[in-house]
Coordinates of C-alpha atoms in Angstrom, one line a residue:
Chain A
M146 CA -3.4 51.3 9.0
K147 CA -4.7 48.3 7.6
P148 CA -5.3 44.9 8.6
K149 CA -4.9 42.0 6.7
I150 CA -5.4 38.5 7.3
L151 CA -4.3 35.6 8.4
F152 CA -4.0 32.2 7.6
L153 CA -5.9 29.2 7.5
P154 CA -5.7 25.8 8.6
M155 CA -6.9 22.9 7.1
L156 CA -7.6 19.5 6.6
L157 CA -8.2 17.4 4.1
L158 CA -9.5 15.0 2.0
G159 CA -9.6 12.8 -0.8
C160 CA -10.2 11.8 -4.3
A161 CA -10.4 9.3 -6.8
C162 CA -7.0 7.8 -6.4
S163 CA -5.1 8.8 -3.4
S164 CA -6.6 9.9 -0.1
Y165 CA -5.1 12.6 2.1
Y166 CA -5.6 13.1 5.8
Y167 CA -4.1 16.5 6.0
A168 CA -3.3 19.3 3.7
P169 CA -1.6 22.6 4.5
N170 CA -4.0 25.5 4.7
T171 CA -3.2 28.8 3.3
L172 CA -1.0 30.8 5.7
Q173 CA -2.0 34.4 4.9
T174 CA 0.0 37.1 6.5
P175 CA -2.2 39.9 7.8
H176 CA -1.1 43.4 7.2
L177 CA -2.0 44.9 10.6
V178 CA -0.6 48.3 11.4
E179 CA -2.9 50.0 13.9
R180 CA -5.9 49.4 16.2
H181 CA -9.1 48.5 14.5
D182 CA -7.4 47.3 11.3
A183 CA -9.5 44.5 10.0
E184 CA -9.5 42.2 7.1
F185 CA -11.8 39.6 5.5
S186 CA -10.6 37.2 2.9
V187 CA -12.4 34.5 0.9
G188 CA -10.9 32.3 -1.7
G189 CA -10.7 29.0 -3.4
L190 CA -7.8 26.6 -3.1
R191 CA -6.6 23.4 -4.6
G192 CA -4.6 20.6 -3.1
P193 CA -3.7 17.2 -4.5
E194 CA -6.9 15.8 -6.0
S195 CA -9.1 18.2 -3.9
S196 CA -10.4 21.7 -4.0
G197 CA -12.4 23.9 -1.7
F198 CA -12.6 27.3 -0.2
E199 CA -11.3 29.3 2.7
A200 CA -12.5 32.3 4.7
H201 CA -10.5 34.4 7.1
I202 CA -11.0 37.2 9.4
S203 CA -8.4 39.2 11.3
Y204 CA -8.9 42.1 13.6
A205 CA -6.5 44.3 15.6
F206 CA -8.4 44.9 18.7
S207 CA -5.7 46.8 20.5
R208 CA -2.6 48.7 19.7
R209 CA -0.6 45.5 19.6
L210 CA -3.0 42.5 19.8
A211 CA -5.0 40.9 17.2
L212 CA -7.4 38.0 16.7
M213 CA -7.9 35.8 13.8
V214 CA -10.4 33.2 12.7
N215 CA -10.0 30.8 9.8
H216 CA -12.3 28.3 8.2
M217 CA -11.6 26.0 5.4
E218 CA -13.4 23.2 3.6
L219 CA -12.0 20.8 1.0
R220 CA -13.6 18.1 -1.1
G221 CA -12.2 15.5 -3.5
G222 CA -14.3 13.5 -5.9
N223 CA -18.0 13.6 -5.5
A224 CA -20.6 11.6 -3.7
S225 CA -21.6 9.8 -6.9
Q226 CA -18.2 8.2 -7.1
E227 CA -17.1 5.2 -5.2
R228 CA -14.3 7.2 -3.6
W229 CA -14.6 10.7 -2.4
G230 CA -13.6 12.7 0.6
K231 CA -14.0 16.0 2.4
G232 CA -12.3 17.9 5.1
R233 CA -12.9 20.9 7.3
L234 CA -11.0 23.0 9.7
T235 CA -12.0 25.9 11.8
E236 CA -9.5 27.7 14.0
G237 CA -8.8 30.8 15.9
G238 CA -5.7 32.6 17.1
L239 CA -4.4 35.4 19.2
G240 CA -1.3 37.4 18.3
V241 CA 0.7 40.5 18.2
Y242 CA 1.6 42.7 15.4
F243 CA 4.6 45.0 14.9
P244 CA 4.3 47.5 12.1
M245 CA 7.7 48.6 10.8
D246 CA 6.1 51.4 8.9
D247 CA 2.7 52.1 7.2
N248 CA 3.6 49.5 4.5
T249 CA 5.2 46.7 6.4
S250 CA 3.7 44.6 9.2
N251 CA 5.1 41.7 11.2
T252 CA 2.8 39.4 13.0
V253 CA 3.1 36.5 15.4
F254 CA 0.1 34.4 16.2
L255 CA -0.6 31.4 18.4
G256 CA -3.8 29.5 17.7
W257 CA -5.8 26.4 18.0
G258 CA -8.4 24.7 15.8
S259 CA -10.2 21.5 15.1
G260 CA -11.4 19.7 12.1
Y261 CA -11.8 16.4 10.4
A262 CA -11.0 14.4 7.3
F263 CA -13.6 12.1 6.0
H264 CA -13.2 9.6 3.2
Q265 CA -15.5 7.2 1.6
F266 CA -14.1 4.2 -0.2
P267 CA -15.6 1.4 -2.4
K268 CA -18.1 -0.8 -0.7
E269 CA -19.2 2.2 1.3
S270 CA -16.4 1.8 3.8
K271 CA -15.6 5.0 5.5
A272 CA -12.9 6.6 7.5
K273 CA -13.2 9.8 9.6
L274 CA -10.3 11.3 11.5
E275 CA -10.8 14.2 13.9
F276 CA -7.9 16.3 14.9
H277 CA -6.8 19.4 16.7
R278 CA -4.1 21.6 15.4
Y279 CA -2.1 24.0 17.5
F280 CA 0.1 26.4 15.7
G281 CA 2.5 29.3 16.1
Q282 CA 3.3 31.5 13.1
Y283 CA 5.3 34.4 12.1
G284 CA 4.4 36.5 9.0
I285 CA 5.5 39.6 7.3
C286 CA 3.4 41.6 4.8
V287 CA 4.6 44.4 2.6
E288 CA 2.5 46.7 0.5
R289 CA 4.0 48.8 -2.2
G290 CA 1.7 50.5 -4.7
A291 CA -0.5 48.0 -6.4
M292 CA 1.4 45.0 -5.0
R293 CA 1.4 43.2 -1.8
L294 CA 3.7 40.4 -0.8
G295 CA 3.2 38.3 2.3
T296 CA 5.2 35.4 3.5
G297 CA 5.2 33.4 6.7
V298 CA 6.3 30.3 8.4
R299 CA 4.1 28.2 10.7
L300 CA 5.0 25.5 13.1
N301 CA 2.1 23.0 13.6
Y302 CA 1.4 20.5 16.3
L303 CA -1.2 18.3 14.6
Q304 CA -2.9 16.0 17.1
Y305 CA -5.2 13.4 15.7
R306 CA -7.7 12.6 18.4
K307 CA -10.5 10.4 17.4
G308 CA -11.0 8.1 14.4
W309 CA -13.7 5.8 13.1
I310 CA -12.2 3.5 10.5
D311 CA -13.9 0.8 8.6
Y312 CA -11.2 -1.8 8.0
R313 CA -12.8 -2.7 4.7
L314 CA -11.3 0.3 3.1
G315 CA -8.2 -1.7 2.6
E316 CA -4.7 -0.8 1.6
P317 CA -2.9 1.4 1.3
D318 CA -5.1 3.6 3.4
I319 CA -5.3 1.3 6.4
S320 CA -1.5 1.5 6.7
K321 CA -1.5 5.2 6.3
I322 CA -4.1 5.6 9.1
E323 CA -2.4 3.2 11.4
L324 CA 0.8 5.1 10.9
I325 CA -1.0 8.4 11.7
E326 CA -2.3 6.8 14.9
E327 CA 1.1 5.6 15.8
R328 CA 2.9 8.8 15.2
S329 CA 0.4 11.4 16.2
P330 CA 0.9 14.1 17.3
L331 CA 2.9 15.3 14.3
I332 CA 5.1 18.4 14.5
F333 CA 6.1 20.1 11.2
P334 CA 6.6 23.5 9.6
E335 CA 4.8 25.1 6.8
L336 CA 5.8 27.9 4.6
S337 CA 3.5 30.2 2.6
V338 CA 3.9 32.9 0.0
N339 CA 1.1 35.2 -0.9
L340 CA 1.3 37.7 -3.8
G341 CA -1.5 40.3 -4.2
I342 CA -2.4 42.9 -6.7
G343 CA -4.9 45.7 -6.3
S344 CA -5.3 48.7 -4.1
R345 CA -7.1 49.4 -0.9
P346 CA -9.5 48.1 0.1
V347 CA -9.5 45.2 -2.2
W348 CA -6.7 42.8 -3.2
V349 CA -6.6 39.8 -5.4
N350 CA -4.1 37.3 -4.1
A351 CA -2.4 34.2 -5.4
F352 CA -1.0 32.0 -2.7
A353 CA 0.8 28.8 -2.2
T354 CA 1.6 26.9 0.9
I355 CA 4.0 24.0 1.4
M356 CA 4.5 21.7 4.3
E357 CA 7.7 19.8 5.2
Y358 CA 7.3 16.4 6.8
D359 CA 9.6 13.5 5.9
S360 CA 6.9 10.9 6.0
A361 CA 4.2 13.0 4.4
E362 CA 3.5 10.6 1.6
E363 CA 3.6 7.5 3.8
L364 CA 1.0 9.0 6.1
G365 CA -1.2 10.5 3.4
L366 CA -0.5 14.1 4.1
A367 CA -0.7 16.5 1.2
T368 CA 2.4 18.6 1.0
H369 CA 1.0 21.7 -0.8
T370 CA -2.0 23.8 -1.6
F371 CA -2.4 26.9 -3.7
G372 CA -5.2 29.1 -4.8
L373 CA -6.7 32.6 -5.3
S374 CA -8.4 34.8 -2.8
L375 CA -10.0 38.2 -2.5
T376 CA -9.0 40.3 0.5
F377 CA -11.2 43.1 1.8
Q378 CA -9.7 45.6 4.2
V379 CA -13.0 46.2 5.9
D380 CA -11.6 48.9 8.3
H381 CA -11.4 51.1 5.2
F382 CA -15.2 51.3 5.0
W383 CA -15.9 52.3 8.5
R384 CA -13.0 54.7 8.6
A385 CA -14.3 56.3 5.5
E386 CA -17.7 56.5 7.0
R387 CA -16.4 58.0 10.2
A388 CA -14.3 60.5 8.3
S389 CA -17.3 61.7 6.3
K390 CA -19.3 62.1 9.5
I391 CA -16.5 64.2 11.0
K392 CA -16.4 66.4 8.0
Chain B
M701 CA -0.5 47.2 27.0
K702 CA 3.1 46.1 27.6
K703 CA 1.8 44.3 30.7
I704 CA -0.7 42.5 28.6
L705 CA 1.9 41.5 26.1
R706 CA 4.3 40.4 28.8
L707 CA 1.8 38.4 30.8
G708 CA -1.1 37.7 28.5
L709 CA 0.6 36.1 25.6
P710 CA 2.8 33.7 27.6
F711 CA -0.3 32.7 29.5
F712 CA -2.1 32.1 26.3
A713 CA 0.8 30.1 24.9
A714 CA 1.0 28.1 28.1
L715 CA -2.7 27.3 27.8
L716 CA -2.3 26.1 24.3
L717 CA 0.7 23.9 25.3
L718 CA -1.3 22.5 28.2
A719 CA -4.2 21.7 25.9
A720 CA -2.0 20.1 23.4
C721 CA -0.2 18.1 26.0
K722 CA 0.8 14.8 24.4
Q723 CA -2.4 12.9 23.9
K724 CA -2.3 9.8 21.7
A725 CA -4.8 9.3 19.0
D726 CA -7.6 7.0 19.8
F727 CA -8.9 5.4 16.7
E728 CA -11.7 2.8 16.5
Y729 CA -11.5 0.2 13.8
Y730 CA -14.4 -1.9 12.8
Y731 CA -14.8 -4.6 10.2
Y732 CA -17.3 -7.3 10.9
E733 CA -20.7 -6.7 12.4
P734 CA -20.7 -8.2 15.9
E735 CA -23.3 -10.8 15.0
D736 CA -21.4 -11.8 11.8
Y737 CA -18.2 -12.1 13.8
A738 CA -19.9 -14.3 16.3
L739 CA -21.2 -16.6 13.5
L740 CA -17.8 -16.7 11.8
S741 CA -16.1 -17.5 15.1
Q742 CA -18.1 -20.7 15.4
Y743 CA -16.2 -22.1 12.5
L744 CA -13.2 -20.0 11.8
N745 CA -10.2 -18.4 13.5
L746 CA -10.3 -15.0 11.8
P747 CA -8.9 -12.0 13.6
S748 CA -11.5 -9.3 14.4
K749 CA -9.1 -6.8 12.8
P750 CA -8.5 -8.3 9.4
D751 CA -5.1 -9.3 8.1
N752 CA -3.2 -6.9 5.9
Y753 CA -2.4 -8.4 2.5
L754 CA -0.4 -5.4 1.3
T755 CA 2.9 -6.6 -0.1
K756 CA 6.0 -4.5 -0.3
L757 CA 8.8 -6.1 -2.2
P758 CA 12.4 -5.7 -1.4
K759 CA 14.3 -3.0 -3.2
H760 CA 16.4 -5.3 -5.4
L761 CA 13.2 -6.7 -6.8
E762 CA 11.3 -3.5 -7.3
A763 CA 14.4 -2.2 -9.1
Q764 CA 13.7 -4.9 -11.7
G765 CA 10.3 -3.4 -12.4
L766 CA 8.6 -6.0 -10.2
F767 CA 6.0 -4.8 -7.8
A768 CA 3.0 -6.4 -6.1
R769 CA -0.3 -4.8 -6.7
A770 CA -2.5 -4.6 -3.7
V771 CA -5.1 -7.4 -3.8
D772 CA -8.6 -6.9 -2.5
Q773 CA -8.4 -7.5 1.2
D774 CA -12.0 -8.7 1.6
K775 CA -11.8 -11.0 -1.3
A776 CA -8.5 -12.4 -0.1
I777 CA -10.0 -13.2 3.3
L778 CA -12.9 -14.9 1.6
G779 CA -10.4 -16.6 -0.7
R780 CA -8.4 -17.9 2.2
V781 CA -11.5 -19.6 3.6
L782 CA -12.3 -21.1 0.2
F783 CA -8.7 -22.2 -0.3
Y784 CA -8.9 -24.3 2.9
D785 CA -12.5 -25.5 2.6
K786 CA -12.8 -29.2 1.9
N787 CA -16.4 -28.8 1.1
L788 CA -15.2 -27.6 -2.3
S789 CA -14.3 -31.2 -3.3
K790 CA -16.5 -34.0 -4.4
D791 CA -15.6 -36.3 -1.4
G792 CA -15.3 -33.5 1.1
K793 CA -11.7 -34.5 1.9
V794 CA -9.6 -32.3 -0.4
N795 CA -9.0 -28.6 -0.4
C796 CA -6.5 -26.5 -2.3
A797 CA -4.1 -26.8 0.6
S798 CA -4.1 -30.6 0.2
C799 CA -1.7 -30.2 -2.6
H800 CA -0.3 -26.8 -1.6
R801 CA 0.8 -27.2 2.0
Q802 CA 2.0 -24.1 3.7
E803 CA 4.7 -25.8 5.8
I804 CA 6.4 -26.9 2.6
A805 CA 6.0 -23.6 0.8
F806 CA 2.6 -24.5 -0.5
S807 CA 3.9 -27.5 -2.4
D808 CA 3.1 -31.2 -2.2
D809 CA 5.5 -33.9 -1.0
K810 CA 4.2 -36.5 -3.4
P811 CA 5.6 -36.9 -6.9
V812 CA 2.1 -36.4 -8.4
S813 CA -0.8 -35.0 -6.4
R814 CA -3.7 -37.1 -5.2
G815 CA -7.2 -35.8 -5.5
V816 CA -10.7 -36.8 -4.5
F817 CA -11.2 -40.5 -3.7
D818 CA -7.4 -40.8 -3.7
R819 CA -7.3 -40.4 -7.5
V820 CA -3.8 -40.0 -8.7
G821 CA -3.0 -36.9 -10.7
T822 CA -0.6 -36.6 -13.6
R823 CA 1.9 -34.0 -12.5
N824 CA 3.7 -32.6 -9.5
S825 CA 2.0 -29.8 -7.7
I826 CA 3.7 -26.5 -8.4
A827 CA 4.8 -24.8 -5.2
L828 CA 3.0 -21.5 -4.7
G829 CA 5.9 -20.5 -2.5
S830 CA 8.3 -20.8 -5.4
V831 CA 7.4 -17.4 -6.8
L832 CA 8.2 -14.0 -5.6
N833 CA 4.6 -12.9 -5.6
F834 CA 1.8 -14.0 -7.9
A835 CA 0.6 -10.4 -8.3
A836 CA 4.0 -9.4 -9.5
Y837 CA 3.9 -11.5 -12.6
Y838 CA 2.0 -14.8 -12.3
G839 CA -0.9 -12.8 -10.9
T840 CA -2.4 -12.2 -14.3
D841 CA -5.9 -11.6 -13.0
L842 CA -4.5 -8.2 -12.2
F843 CA -2.6 -7.7 -15.4
G844 CA -4.8 -9.5 -17.9
P845 CA -3.9 -12.6 -19.7
S846 CA -0.6 -11.2 -20.9
G847 CA 1.4 -12.3 -17.9
I848 CA 3.1 -15.6 -17.3
P849 CA 0.5 -18.3 -17.3
F850 CA -0.2 -21.1 -14.8
F851 CA 0.2 -24.9 -14.7
W852 CA 3.3 -26.8 -15.9
D853 CA 1.9 -26.5 -19.5
N854 CA 1.0 -22.8 -19.1
R855 CA -2.6 -23.6 -20.1
A856 CA -4.3 -21.1 -17.7
G857 CA -3.8 -17.4 -18.3
T858 CA -5.1 -16.2 -14.9
A859 CA -5.2 -17.4 -11.4
S860 CA -9.0 -17.6 -11.7
Q861 CA -8.8 -19.9 -14.7
Q862 CA -6.2 -21.9 -12.8
N863 CA -8.3 -22.5 -9.7
L864 CA -11.5 -23.2 -11.7
A865 CA -9.7 -25.8 -13.8
T866 CA -8.3 -27.4 -10.7
M867 CA -11.6 -27.6 -8.9
A868 CA -13.2 -29.0 -12.1
N869 CA -10.4 -31.6 -12.7
P870 CA -11.9 -35.1 -12.0
L871 CA -8.4 -36.1 -10.7
E872 CA -8.3 -33.2 -8.2
M873 CA -11.5 -31.8 -6.7
D874 CA -14.0 -32.9 -9.3
M875 CA -16.5 -30.0 -8.8
G876 CA -18.6 -28.6 -11.6
H877 CA -19.6 -25.0 -11.4
N878 CA -23.0 -25.8 -9.9
D879 CA -21.4 -28.1 -7.3
I880 CA -19.1 -25.3 -6.3
V881 CA -21.9 -22.8 -5.9
N882 CA -24.1 -25.2 -4.0
A883 CA -21.2 -26.3 -1.7
V884 CA -20.5 -22.6 -0.8
R885 CA -24.2 -21.7 -0.4
T886 CA -24.8 -24.4 2.2
Q887 CA -22.0 -23.2 4.5
P888 CA -23.3 -20.5 6.9
Y889 CA -20.0 -18.8 7.3
Y890 CA -19.9 -17.7 3.7
A891 CA -22.8 -15.3 3.9
P892 CA -21.0 -12.6 5.9
L893 CA -17.8 -13.1 4.0
F894 CA -19.5 -12.6 0.6
R895 CA -21.2 -9.5 2.0
M896 CA -17.9 -8.1 3.0
A897 CA -16.3 -9.0 -0.3
Y898 CA -19.1 -8.2 -2.7
G899 CA -21.8 -6.3 -0.8
D900 CA -24.3 -9.1 -1.0
E901 CA -24.5 -12.8 -0.4
T902 CA -24.9 -14.0 -3.9
V903 CA -22.6 -16.9 -4.6
T904 CA -21.3 -17.3 -8.2
V905 CA -18.5 -19.4 -9.5
Q906 CA -16.9 -16.3 -10.8
R907 CA -16.9 -14.8 -7.3
V908 CA -15.5 -17.9 -5.8
S909 CA -12.6 -18.1 -8.3
E910 CA -11.9 -14.4 -8.1
S911 CA -11.7 -14.6 -4.3
I912 CA -9.3 -17.6 -4.4
A913 CA -7.3 -15.7 -7.0
N914 CA -7.0 -12.7 -4.7
F915 CA -5.8 -15.0 -1.9
I916 CA -3.3 -16.7 -4.2
N917 CA -2.1 -13.4 -5.6
A918 CA -1.4 -12.3 -2.0
I919 CA 1.0 -15.2 -1.4
G920 CA 4.6 -14.4 -2.0
S921 CA 8.1 -15.4 -1.0
F922 CA 10.6 -12.6 -0.7
R923 CA 11.9 -12.7 2.9
S924 CA 14.6 -15.4 2.5
K925 CA 18.2 -15.0 3.5
F926 CA 19.0 -14.5 -0.1
D927 CA 16.5 -11.6 -0.3
R928 CA 17.9 -10.0 2.8
E929 CA 21.4 -10.1 1.5
A930 CA 20.5 -9.2 -2.1
E931 CA 18.6 -6.1 -0.9
R932 CA 21.6 -5.1 1.1
T933 CA 24.1 -5.7 -1.6
I934 CA 22.2 -5.0 -4.8
G935 CA 19.7 -2.4 -3.6
N936 CA 18.4 -0.3 -6.4
D937 CA 21.5 -0.9 -8.6
T938 CA 20.3 -3.0 -11.5
W939 CA 23.1 -2.1 -13.9
S940 CA 26.3 -3.3 -12.2
N941 CA 25.7 -7.0 -11.8
R942 CA 26.0 -6.6 -8.1
E943 CA 24.4 -10.0 -7.6
R944 CA 27.8 -11.4 -8.5
L945 CA 29.4 -9.7 -5.5
D946 CA 29.8 -11.9 -2.5
F947 CA 27.1 -11.4 0.0
A948 CA 28.4 -10.4 3.4
G949 CA 25.9 -12.5 5.3
F950 CA 26.5 -15.6 3.3
T951 CA 28.9 -18.4 4.2
A952 CA 31.8 -19.1 1.9
A953 CA 30.0 -22.2 0.6
E954 CA 26.8 -20.2 -0.1
N955 CA 28.7 -17.5 -2.0
R956 CA 30.5 -20.2 -4.0
G957 CA 27.2 -21.8 -4.7
K958 CA 25.7 -18.5 -5.8
R959 CA 28.5 -18.0 -8.4
I960 CA 27.9 -21.5 -9.7
Y961 CA 24.2 -20.8 -9.9
L962 CA 24.7 -17.5 -11.7
D963 CA 27.1 -19.1 -14.2
N964 CA 25.0 -22.1 -15.0
C965 CA 21.4 -21.8 -13.9
A966 CA 20.4 -18.2 -13.8
S967 CA 20.0 -17.8 -17.5
C968 CA 16.7 -19.7 -17.2
H969 CA 15.7 -19.4 -13.6
S970 CA 16.5 -15.7 -13.0
P971 CA 19.6 -14.2 -11.3
V972 CA 17.7 -12.7 -8.4
Q973 CA 14.6 -15.0 -8.4
G974 CA 12.5 -12.2 -9.7
R975 CA 11.0 -13.3 -13.0
P976 CA 12.0 -16.5 -14.8
M977 CA 14.1 -15.8 -17.8
K978 CA 12.3 -18.3 -19.9
M979 CA 8.6 -19.1 -19.8
Y980 CA 9.0 -22.7 -20.7
A981 CA 11.7 -25.1 -21.9
N982 CA 12.8 -28.7 -22.4
N983 CA 15.4 -29.6 -19.9
G984 CA 16.4 -33.0 -21.3
L985 CA 14.6 -35.2 -18.8
D986 CA 13.8 -37.7 -21.5
A987 CA 14.9 -38.4 -25.1
T988 CA 11.3 -39.0 -26.0
T989 CA 8.4 -37.6 -24.1
T990 CA 4.9 -38.9 -23.4
D991 CA 3.7 -35.9 -21.5
Q992 CA 4.1 -33.1 -24.1
G993 CA 3.6 -30.2 -21.7
V994 CA 3.2 -26.9 -23.5
G995 CA 3.2 -28.6 -26.9
G996 CA 0.3 -30.8 -25.8
I997 CA -1.8 -27.7 -25.5
T998 CA -0.4 -25.6 -28.4
K999 CA 0.2 -28.6 -30.8
N1000 CA 3.3 -26.8 -31.9
P1001 CA 6.0 -29.4 -32.7
F1002 CA 8.7 -27.1 -31.5
E1003 CA 7.1 -26.9 -28.1
M1004 CA 6.6 -30.6 -27.5
G1005 CA 8.1 -31.8 -24.3
M1006 CA 8.5 -28.3 -22.9
F1007 CA 7.3 -27.2 -19.4
K1008 CA 7.1 -24.1 -17.3
V1009 CA 10.5 -22.9 -16.0
P1010 CA 9.8 -22.3 -12.3
L1011 CA 11.5 -19.9 -10.0
L1012 CA 13.6 -21.7 -7.3
R1013 CA 12.3 -19.9 -4.2
N1014 CA 12.0 -22.4 -1.3
I1015 CA 13.3 -25.1 -3.6
A1016 CA 14.9 -26.9 -0.6
L1017 CA 11.4 -27.5 0.8
T1018 CA 9.5 -28.5 -2.4
A1019 CA 10.8 -32.0 -3.2
P1020 CA 10.1 -34.0 -5.2
Y1021 CA 11.2 -32.1 -8.3
M1022 CA 10.3 -31.7 -12.0
H1023 CA 6.8 -31.8 -13.5
D1024 CA 6.4 -35.4 -12.7
G1025 CA 8.2 -35.4 -9.4
R1026 CA 10.8 -37.9 -10.6
F1027 CA 13.7 -36.5 -8.5
A1028 CA 13.4 -36.9 -4.8
T1029 CA 16.3 -34.7 -3.8
L1030 CA 18.2 -31.7 -4.9
E1031 CA 21.3 -33.9 -5.3
E1032 CA 19.4 -35.9 -7.9
V1033 CA 18.3 -32.7 -9.7
I1034 CA 21.9 -31.5 -9.9
D1035 CA 23.1 -34.9 -11.0
H1036 CA 20.7 -34.7 -13.9
Y1037 CA 22.1 -31.4 -15.0
S1038 CA 25.6 -32.5 -14.3
T1039 CA 25.6 -35.7 -16.4
G1040 CA 22.1 -36.8 -17.1
I1041 CA 20.6 -34.4 -19.7
K1042 CA 19.1 -36.4 -22.6
A1043 CA 19.0 -35.4 -26.2
H1044 CA 15.6 -34.1 -27.2
P1045 CA 14.7 -32.3 -30.4
N1046 CA 13.5 -29.3 -28.4
L1047 CA 16.2 -29.3 -25.8
S1048 CA 16.9 -25.9 -24.5
M1049 CA 19.9 -24.1 -26.1
E1050 CA 21.4 -23.5 -22.7
L1051 CA 21.6 -27.2 -22.1
R1052 CA 23.2 -28.0 -25.4
S1053 CA 26.9 -28.3 -26.3
G1054 CA 26.8 -28.2 -30.1
N1055 CA 24.3 -30.9 -31.0
Q1056 CA 24.9 -32.9 -27.9
P1057 CA 23.4 -32.5 -24.4
R1058 CA 25.6 -30.4 -22.3
R1059 CA 27.5 -32.0 -19.4
F1060 CA 28.1 -29.6 -16.6
N1061 CA 30.2 -32.1 -14.7
F1062 CA 29.9 -30.5 -11.3
T1063 CA 32.3 -31.7 -8.8
A1064 CA 31.2 -32.9 -5.4
Q1065 CA 32.3 -29.7 -3.9
Q1066 CA 30.4 -27.7 -6.5
K1067 CA 27.2 -29.7 -5.9
S1068 CA 27.5 -29.2 -2.2
D1069 CA 28.1 -25.4 -2.6
L1070 CA 25.1 -25.1 -5.0
I1071 CA 22.8 -26.9 -2.6
A1072 CA 24.1 -24.6 0.2
F1073 CA 23.1 -21.6 -2.0
L1074 CA 19.7 -23.1 -2.8
H1075 CA 18.9 -23.4 0.9
T1076 CA 19.3 -19.6 1.2
L1077 CA 16.2 -19.3 -0.9
T1078 CA 14.0 -20.7 1.9
D1079 CA 11.6 -18.1 3.3
E1080 CA 10.8 -19.3 6.8
E1081 CA 8.4 -16.4 7.4
L1082 CA 6.1 -17.6 4.6
L1083 CA 5.9 -21.0 6.2
K1084 CA 4.4 -19.6 9.4
D1085 CA 2.7 -16.6 8.1
K1086 CA -0.7 -16.7 9.8
R1087 CA -2.4 -14.7 7.0
F1088 CA -2.0 -17.7 4.8
S1089 CA -2.7 -20.4 7.3
N1090 CA -5.7 -22.7 7.6
P1091 CA -8.5 -20.6 9.3
F1092 CA -10.8 -23.5 10.1
K1093 CA -11.2 -24.5 13.7

């Protein structure tokens, strides 16, 4: 049995030209088959004009239930530039897993997280938006030999809560932020594909996540992220240790 | 376990839903420091949440490749105050708005403008509201000096050059560079505005002119009845001459007038009032000219007597007409083109019939229809747009 991971939420950030106030985090589909399956992933990802890293943990704490925790940070530009931004999201989820066989696992998670998007603009004007994100997701992960394929869909309920906005940041960002305030909470789906190669207990994954929201550009929401990650099926290590002790 | 699944997950889901329960975002916006706003409010009516100077042009104009660059909001706000500040004139009685009055599309109702000490100018004030948007083409501060220049004789390449020349003109505001800087420095309300726009309180003539240029570049007229109908009828289709179709929201007279305009006027003034088709021309006002216009600047004999070809937005509001304000009404203008064009060596080809001045010979009905159409170019929203109004108390 193996665990696998999860997904990540995210937030967003900015850059030299356009500023984004949300970006889809990687939706990784954990491969959970039996109790105590556990997985840890870490990787880098890129969004429009931003890049960062993610870390994920998932753990099957019972025969059907699992927990997950995700963290992501993104940054665009750098502090020496007039325009730069950063974003962070930390979230957790509780879910169920349904293995179809030793190689295929279905998962459903419900979760909640919080984060922020911060941008600095010329004249040192700043904007910081804090948000909560609630989500439900379904994923399937299949392992065959040295390949692993995961795909999933997530429904997000993105609720911007607090914001501190210096009006001097000007257009077009003021309009984007006012529109976010007007339309929040936003509900939209995301789809993710994750292709891995390797063998237990380590996988190298390439992933891409896209979000679907009609007014994404108008609101400054990035519609995609992609990246690479390393997944460690950590249950493998303690199971190997236990097996050696039994022998 | 099944019990946990059956009860636990729905409970968890319900908890999440409860937590997520529709809560609106609560954003705090800030712009001025409280003490700055208190100071500004003693002199000015500026909103605590600043005006948005973002311009979005209608589709039929964007499809022509015209778009409005965003101006710097802080500089535009500062520029608005400068535009209306009479301290920027030698006698303290004239501001930019003296000759560019918002209620008449930022034009002047006098044939030629009057400046400080009631000095009489030489030309009619060009209506700022005659253009689609300065940043779209006249706004050459944003595009460099390659755009369409300013003044009737096109002698200024940018809005900054234009406003500096106007302030310095002895017949207008009569302010040298030092005068301008001193006048601004002595007004207490400028310190916070300069800090907002430039990060410090240093006043320079370049900053003054740049700020005014940002304000001017934010002004635009594109919300007329004509624009509403053109956007609906033409949309993004720039290939099918859809402007020739009757507009559903126009009266019969307005549609007839539009056809007359497209057949006889648009080859110089633009079919959709986007970008003038000619930068300058001689329109046969006089057989011999004393004011040489563009030629007076370039000294090119083939440009003598030529003047800027304006767009006709808000034309019904901007009388009197021509560079010297000689025509008091639209009827007089149309009469000129109908039967009054004079022979001039540099007369525009569109106004020639062989070697003779062309006679359009409009009928009374045609004149009436054409005027009805020209009234559709009036942008009422521009006239009462608070963002461009006088901020002084």
